[in-house]
Amino acid sequence: MRDAVIVEAVRSPIGRRAGGLGEVHPADLSATLLNALSERSGIDPALVDDVIWGCVAQVGEQAGNIARYAVLSAGWPESVPGTTVDRQCGSSQQAIHFAAASVISGQCDVAVAGGVESMSRIPMGSARRAGPGVPSSDKLLERYDGVEFSQGTGAEILAKRYDLSRSWLDEYSLTSHLRAAAAVDEGRFVKEIAPIGTPDGSVVSVDEGIRRSSSMEKLAGLKTVFDPNGRITAGNSSQISDGSAAVLVMTSERARSLGLTPLARIHTATVVADDPVAMLAGPVPATAKALKLAGLGLDDIGTFEVNEAFASVVGAWLKETGAQRELVNADGGAIAMGHPLGGSGARLATTLLHRMRADGIRYGLQTMCEAGGMANATIFENLDPGAKH
């Protein structure tokens, strides 16, 4: 039976808005990751049957199927195709799912999955503002009593629904920064990051968003941004960022023939949809569905990546699942490092896979909320015989 394994996973450092990666064209940023994937694995790019790339704001520099532009910008053979996926924040996680499905079905022998978002160059919401018209039709507005879907509203709904106080949200966010800073200091990201050269000749090699001087006092001083009487602030939300990540997918048989050792097998992949008004609660049913499909229990999972779109998303997930907090986002998350929308799914996967390999963890689970009330969940299995729960 055919399977799907990941033999290499790499990401860029995550740049702050208008930071070190702000002058890098998103096609060139993607191209750097494609070449890093090829160089680290030693695979000839001509063997790649398809590049499946996530991107949310597909307008301007990110329009016109950026996957194909990335392939050509990388200098890869013109024979390598590419397609671009938009499942909002889960776009590159969905790209991994599509790559796995194409490999397992035999449509591809070798596929690349990943994604990119340059939020400095293509601001969030650019595609919606480009027109003509707006996504919400009259029938949609009628169904939801005229409510415009908003991630900020969803984050506030979850905070209230799960009784997550402002201090809990801020404390969680501070922990994200502390964990990310510790991961940098201990060199835990070194193997997964490909340094990025910029037009001015400098090189970005470290995540830029981590705030080492953050404190509960500073976080408490921030104003709420979606509701004057709410709990969500810029400090307990993910950062606007630039970044890209990529994974190399093939069958285990193909990996053996190429002399490559898999980082992990894509054990289970699923997607769900939930209430689009609350919007961000999807990781809970997505996790439950993935575990059921896998025939595993929560205790079988040794490490989790739950995207930190907002601290309330992770808080709601923790309360519903009962997972051990120390196993969740052990090296920090999007609150500390940033959330380059179309690239975040592959970024989470890359960090998760490298942690599983370094720590000998057998199963890891990744999930993330997505606009429209959707969520992906993926379970990876470390095939090293010595891996443990």
Coordinates of C-alpha atoms in Angstrom, one line a residue:
M1 CA 0.0 0.0 0.0
R2 CA 1.3 3.5 -0.9
D3 CA 1.9 5.9 1.9
A4 CA 3.1 9.5 2.2
V5 CA 6.3 10.5 4.1
I6 CA 8.0 13.8 4.6
V7 CA 11.7 13.6 4.0
E8 CA 12.7 17.2 4.5
A9 CA 11.0 20.3 6.0
V10 CA 12.4 23.8 6.1
R11 CA 11.2 27.3 6.8
S12 CA 12.3 30.8 6.6
P13 CA 12.8 32.9 9.7
I14 CA 9.6 34.8 10.4
G15 CA 10.0 38.5 9.7
R16 CA 8.2 41.3 11.5
R17 CA 6.0 43.6 9.5
A18 CA 8.2 45.9 7.5
G19 CA 11.2 44.1 9.0
G20 CA 14.1 42.1 7.5
L21 CA 12.0 40.3 4.9
G22 CA 9.9 43.3 4.0
E23 CA 11.8 44.0 0.8
V24 CA 11.9 40.4 -0.4
H25 CA 9.4 39.6 -3.2
P26 CA 7.1 36.7 -2.0
A27 CA 8.0 34.6 -5.2
D28 CA 11.7 35.0 -4.4
L29 CA 11.1 34.2 -0.7
S30 CA 9.3 31.0 -1.8
A31 CA 12.0 30.2 -4.3
T32 CA 14.6 30.3 -1.6
L33 CA 12.7 27.7 0.4
L34 CA 12.3 25.5 -2.7
N35 CA 16.0 25.6 -3.3
A36 CA 16.8 25.0 0.4
L37 CA 14.5 21.9 0.2
S38 CA 16.3 20.6 -2.8
E39 CA 19.8 21.3 -1.4
R40 CA 19.1 19.7 2.0
S41 CA 17.5 16.6 0.6
G42 CA 19.9 16.3 -2.4
I43 CA 16.9 15.7 -4.7
D44 CA 17.0 16.8 -8.4
P45 CA 14.1 19.3 -8.8
A46 CA 13.3 17.7 -12.1
L47 CA 11.9 14.8 -10.1
V48 CA 9.2 16.9 -8.5
D49 CA 5.8 16.2 -10.0
D50 CA 4.0 19.2 -8.5
V51 CA 4.5 22.1 -6.1
I52 CA 1.3 22.8 -4.1
W53 CA 1.6 26.2 -2.4
G54 CA -0.6 28.0 0.1
C55 CA -1.2 31.7 -0.1
V56 CA -4.2 33.8 1.2
A57 CA -3.9 37.2 -0.3
Q58 CA -3.6 36.2 -4.0
V59 CA -3.4 39.7 -5.4
G60 CA -0.6 41.9 -6.6
E61 CA 2.8 40.2 -6.1
Q62 CA 1.0 37.1 -4.8
A63 CA -1.5 36.8 -7.7
G64 CA -1.4 34.7 -10.8
N65 CA -0.5 31.3 -9.2
I66 CA 2.5 32.2 -7.1
A67 CA 3.4 28.5 -6.9
R68 CA 4.4 28.6 -10.6
Y69 CA 6.2 31.9 -10.2
A70 CA 8.1 30.4 -7.3
V71 CA 9.2 27.4 -9.3
L72 CA 10.5 29.6 -12.1
S73 CA 12.1 32.1 -9.8
A74 CA 14.0 29.2 -8.2
G75 CA 15.5 28.3 -11.5
W76 CA 13.8 24.9 -11.4
P77 CA 13.1 23.1 -14.7
E78 CA 10.2 24.6 -16.6
S79 CA 8.7 21.1 -16.6
V80 CA 7.8 21.4 -12.8
P81 CA 4.2 22.6 -12.4
G82 CA 2.7 24.4 -9.4
T83 CA -0.7 25.3 -8.1
T84 CA -1.8 27.6 -5.3
V85 CA -4.2 26.8 -2.5
D86 CA -6.4 29.1 -0.4
R87 CA -7.9 27.6 2.7
Q88 CA -7.2 30.9 4.5
C89 CA -4.8 30.4 7.5
G90 CA -4.7 26.7 6.9
S91 CA -3.6 27.0 3.2
S92 CA -0.2 25.4 3.5
Q93 CA -1.4 22.7 5.9
Q94 CA -4.0 21.9 3.3
A95 CA -1.3 21.9 0.7
I96 CA 0.4 19.2 2.7
H97 CA -2.8 17.2 2.8
F98 CA -3.2 17.6 -1.0
A99 CA 0.4 16.5 -1.6
A100 CA -0.1 13.5 0.6
A101 CA -3.3 12.5 -1.2
S102 CA -1.6 12.9 -4.6
V103 CA 1.3 10.7 -3.6
I104 CA -0.9 8.0 -2.0
S105 CA -3.2 7.9 -5.0
G106 CA -0.3 7.6 -7.4
Q107 CA -0.9 10.9 -9.2
C108 CA 2.5 12.0 -8.0
D109 CA 5.6 10.2 -6.9
V110 CA 7.3 13.3 -5.5
A111 CA 5.5 16.5 -4.4
V112 CA 6.4 19.7 -2.6
A113 CA 3.9 21.4 -0.3
G114 CA 4.3 24.7 1.5
G115 CA 3.2 28.3 1.4
V116 CA 4.1 31.9 1.7
E117 CA 2.7 35.2 2.8
S118 CA 4.4 38.6 2.6
M119 CA 2.1 40.7 4.8
S120 CA 4.4 43.7 4.6
R121 CA 4.1 43.9 0.9
I122 CA 0.5 42.6 0.5
P123 CA -1.4 43.8 3.5
M124 CA -4.0 41.5 5.1
G125 CA -7.4 41.9 3.4
S126 CA -5.9 43.1 0.1
A127 CA -7.8 40.5 -1.9
R128 CA -11.1 41.5 -0.4
R129 CA -10.5 45.2 -1.0
A130 CA -9.4 44.7 -4.6
G131 CA -13.0 44.3 -5.8
P132 CA -15.2 44.3 -7.7
G133 CA -17.8 43.5 -5.1
V134 CA -17.5 41.7 -1.8
P135 CA -17.5 38.0 -0.8
S136 CA -20.7 38.2 1.3
S137 CA -23.7 37.8 -1.0
D138 CA -27.2 38.9 0.0
K139 CA -28.2 35.3 0.6
L140 CA -25.3 34.8 2.9
L141 CA -26.1 37.9 4.9
E142 CA -29.7 36.9 5.1
R143 CA -28.7 33.5 6.5
Y144 CA -26.6 35.1 9.2
D145 CA -28.8 38.1 10.0
G146 CA -26.4 40.5 8.4
V147 CA -23.5 39.5 10.6
E148 CA -20.2 40.2 8.9
F149 CA -17.7 37.4 9.7
S150 CA -14.7 38.6 11.8
Q151 CA -11.8 36.8 13.3
G152 CA -11.7 39.4 16.1
T153 CA -15.3 38.8 17.0
G154 CA -14.6 35.1 16.9
A155 CA -11.7 35.5 19.3
E156 CA -13.8 37.5 21.7
I157 CA -16.6 34.9 21.5
L158 CA -14.2 32.1 22.5
A159 CA -12.8 34.1 25.4
K160 CA -16.2 34.7 26.8
R161 CA -17.6 31.2 26.0
Y162 CA -14.7 29.5 27.8
D163 CA -14.3 32.1 30.6
L164 CA -10.8 33.0 29.6
S165 CA -9.8 36.1 31.5
R166 CA -7.7 38.9 30.2
S167 CA -5.0 37.9 32.6
W168 CA -5.1 34.3 31.5
L169 CA -4.8 35.4 27.8
D170 CA -1.9 37.7 28.6
E171 CA -0.1 35.1 30.7
Y172 CA -0.5 32.6 27.9
S173 CA 1.0 35.1 25.4
L174 CA 3.9 35.9 27.7
T175 CA 4.7 32.2 27.9
S176 CA 4.7 32.0 24.1
H177 CA 7.4 34.7 24.0
L178 CA 9.4 33.0 26.8
R179 CA 9.3 29.6 25.1
A180 CA 10.3 31.0 21.7
A181 CA 13.2 32.9 23.2
A182 CA 14.4 29.8 25.0
A183 CA 14.1 27.8 21.7
V184 CA 16.3 30.3 20.0
D185 CA 18.8 30.4 22.8
E186 CA 19.0 26.6 22.9
G187 CA 19.4 26.4 19.1
R188 CA 16.2 24.4 18.6
F189 CA 15.3 26.2 15.4
V190 CA 18.7 26.1 13.7
K191 CA 18.1 23.0 11.7
E192 CA 14.7 24.0 10.4
I193 CA 15.5 27.6 9.3
A194 CA 16.9 28.5 5.9
P195 CA 18.6 32.0 6.1
I196 CA 17.1 34.5 3.7
G197 CA 19.2 36.9 1.7
T198 CA 17.7 40.3 1.1
P199 CA 18.1 42.9 -1.7
D200 CA 20.4 45.1 0.4
G201 CA 22.8 42.2 0.9
S202 CA 21.9 41.4 4.5
V203 CA 20.8 38.0 5.7
V204 CA 17.9 37.2 8.0
S205 CA 18.4 34.0 10.0
V206 CA 16.4 34.5 13.2
D207 CA 12.7 35.0 13.9
E208 CA 12.1 38.7 14.5
G209 CA 8.9 38.9 16.4
I210 CA 10.0 37.5 19.8
R211 CA 9.7 40.1 22.5
R212 CA 12.2 39.2 25.2
S213 CA 11.3 42.3 27.3
S214 CA 7.6 41.5 27.4
S215 CA 5.9 41.3 30.8
M216 CA 2.5 41.0 32.3
E217 CA 2.6 44.7 33.1
K218 CA 3.2 45.7 29.5
L219 CA 0.6 43.3 28.2
A220 CA -2.0 44.6 30.7
G221 CA -1.4 48.2 29.5
L222 CA -2.6 47.4 25.9
K223 CA -6.0 48.4 24.7
T224 CA -8.5 45.9 23.4
V225 CA -8.8 46.1 19.6
F226 CA -12.2 44.5 18.7
D227 CA -14.5 45.3 21.6
P228 CA -13.9 48.2 24.1
N229 CA -15.1 45.9 26.9
G230 CA -13.4 42.9 25.5
R231 CA -10.3 40.9 26.2
I232 CA -8.4 40.6 22.9
T233 CA -5.4 42.9 22.4
A234 CA -2.5 43.0 20.0
G235 CA -0.5 41.4 22.7
N236 CA -2.6 38.2 22.9
S237 CA -3.0 37.9 19.2
S238 CA -0.7 36.6 16.5
Q239 CA 1.6 39.0 14.8
I240 CA 1.4 40.3 11.2
S241 CA 4.5 38.8 9.5
D242 CA 6.4 37.6 6.4
G243 CA 7.5 34.0 6.0
S244 CA 7.5 30.8 4.0
A245 CA 7.9 27.1 4.6
A246 CA 8.1 23.9 2.6
V247 CA 8.1 20.1 3.0
L248 CA 9.1 17.4 0.5
V249 CA 6.6 14.5 0.2
M250 CA 6.9 11.1 -1.4
T251 CA 6.2 7.4 -0.7
S252 CA 8.5 5.6 1.7
E253 CA 9.4 3.3 -1.1
R254 CA 10.5 6.3 -3.2
A255 CA 12.4 7.6 -0.3
R256 CA 14.3 4.4 0.1
S257 CA 15.2 4.3 -3.6
L258 CA 16.6 7.8 -3.3
G259 CA 18.5 7.0 -0.1
L260 CA 16.4 9.4 2.0
T261 CA 15.3 8.9 5.6
P262 CA 11.8 10.2 6.3
L263 CA 11.3 12.7 9.1
A264 CA 7.8 11.3 9.6
R265 CA 4.8 9.7 7.9
I266 CA 1.7 11.7 7.3
H267 CA -0.5 9.4 9.4
T268 CA -3.9 11.2 9.3
A269 CA -5.1 14.3 7.6
T270 CA -8.6 15.9 7.9
V271 CA -10.5 19.1 7.7
V272 CA -13.8 20.2 9.3
A273 CA -16.1 23.2 9.2
D274 CA -17.9 24.9 12.1
D275 CA -19.9 28.0 13.0
P276 CA -18.5 30.8 10.8
V277 CA -19.5 33.5 13.3
A278 CA -17.6 32.1 16.2
M279 CA -15.2 31.1 13.4
L280 CA -12.2 29.9 15.4
A281 CA -13.6 26.9 17.3
G282 CA -12.8 24.4 14.5
P283 CA -9.6 23.0 16.0
V284 CA -11.6 21.2 18.6
P285 CA -13.7 19.1 16.3
A286 CA -10.8 18.8 13.9
T287 CA -8.7 17.3 16.6
A288 CA -11.4 14.9 17.7
K289 CA -12.0 13.8 14.1
A290 CA -8.3 13.2 13.4
L291 CA -7.8 11.1 16.5
K292 CA -10.9 9.0 15.7
L293 CA -9.7 8.4 12.1
A294 CA -6.2 7.5 13.4
G295 CA -7.5 5.2 16.1
L296 CA -5.5 7.1 18.6
G297 CA -6.2 8.8 21.9
L298 CA -5.1 12.2 23.1
D299 CA -2.6 10.5 25.4
D300 CA -0.9 8.9 22.4
I301 CA 0.2 12.3 21.1
G302 CA 3.5 13.4 22.5
T303 CA 3.5 17.0 21.1
F304 CA 1.0 19.5 19.7
E305 CA 1.1 22.6 17.5
V306 CA -2.1 24.6 17.8
N307 CA -1.9 27.8 15.8
E308 CA -1.8 30.8 18.1
A309 CA -4.1 33.0 15.9
F310 CA -5.3 34.3 19.3
A311 CA -4.6 33.1 22.8
S312 CA -8.3 32.4 23.2
V313 CA -8.1 29.8 20.3
V314 CA -5.6 27.8 22.2
G315 CA -7.3 28.4 25.5
A316 CA -10.6 27.0 24.2
W317 CA -8.8 24.0 22.7
L318 CA -7.0 23.3 25.9
K319 CA -10.3 23.4 27.9
E320 CA -12.1 21.2 25.5
T321 CA -9.4 18.6 25.0
G322 CA -7.8 18.5 28.4
A323 CA -4.4 18.3 26.8
Q324 CA -1.3 19.0 28.9
R325 CA -0.4 22.6 28.4
E326 CA 3.4 21.8 28.5
L327 CA 3.0 19.7 25.4
V328 CA 1.3 22.4 23.4
N329 CA 3.4 24.9 21.4
A330 CA 6.5 23.9 23.4
D331 CA 8.7 26.3 21.4
G332 CA 6.3 29.2 21.4
G333 CA 3.9 30.0 18.6
A334 CA 2.4 32.7 16.3
I335 CA 1.9 35.2 19.2
A336 CA 5.7 35.3 19.6
M337 CA 7.0 34.4 16.2
G338 CA 4.3 35.7 13.9
H339 CA 1.6 34.3 11.5
P340 CA 2.4 34.7 7.8
L341 CA -1.0 33.4 6.8
G342 CA -0.4 31.2 3.8
G343 CA 2.9 29.9 5.1
S344 CA 1.9 29.2 8.7
G345 CA 0.6 25.6 8.2
A346 CA 3.8 24.4 6.7
R347 CA 5.8 26.4 9.4
L348 CA 3.9 24.6 12.2
A349 CA 4.5 21.3 10.5
T350 CA 8.2 22.0 10.1
T351 CA 8.7 23.0 13.7
L352 CA 6.6 20.0 14.8
L353 CA 8.5 17.5 12.7
H354 CA 11.9 18.7 13.8
R355 CA 10.9 18.5 17.4
M356 CA 9.5 15.0 17.0
R357 CA 12.8 13.9 15.4
A358 CA 15.0 15.7 18.0
D359 CA 13.0 14.4 21.0
G360 CA 12.2 11.0 19.8
I361 CA 8.4 11.6 19.8
R362 CA 6.3 9.1 17.9
Y363 CA 3.1 11.0 17.3
G364 CA 2.6 14.8 16.8
L365 CA -0.7 16.6 16.0
Q366 CA -1.1 20.0 14.4
T367 CA -4.3 22.0 14.0
M368 CA -5.3 25.5 13.1
C369 CA -8.4 27.6 12.9
E370 CA -9.3 29.2 9.5
A371 CA -11.6 31.9 8.4
G372 CA -15.1 30.8 7.6
G373 CA -15.2 28.4 10.6
M374 CA -12.9 25.8 9.1
A375 CA -10.0 23.9 10.6
N376 CA -7.4 21.3 9.5
A377 CA -5.8 18.7 11.7
T378 CA -2.8 16.5 10.8
I379 CA -1.2 13.6 12.7
F380 CA 2.4 12.8 11.9
E381 CA 4.2 9.6 12.9
N382 CA 7.9 9.4 13.5
L383 CA 9.0 6.1 11.9
D384 CA 12.2 5.9 13.9
P385 CA 12.0 2.5 15.9
G386 CA 13.2 4.3 19.0
A387 CA 10.5 6.9 19.0
K388 CA 8.2 7.0 22.0
H389 CA 4.9 8.6 23.0

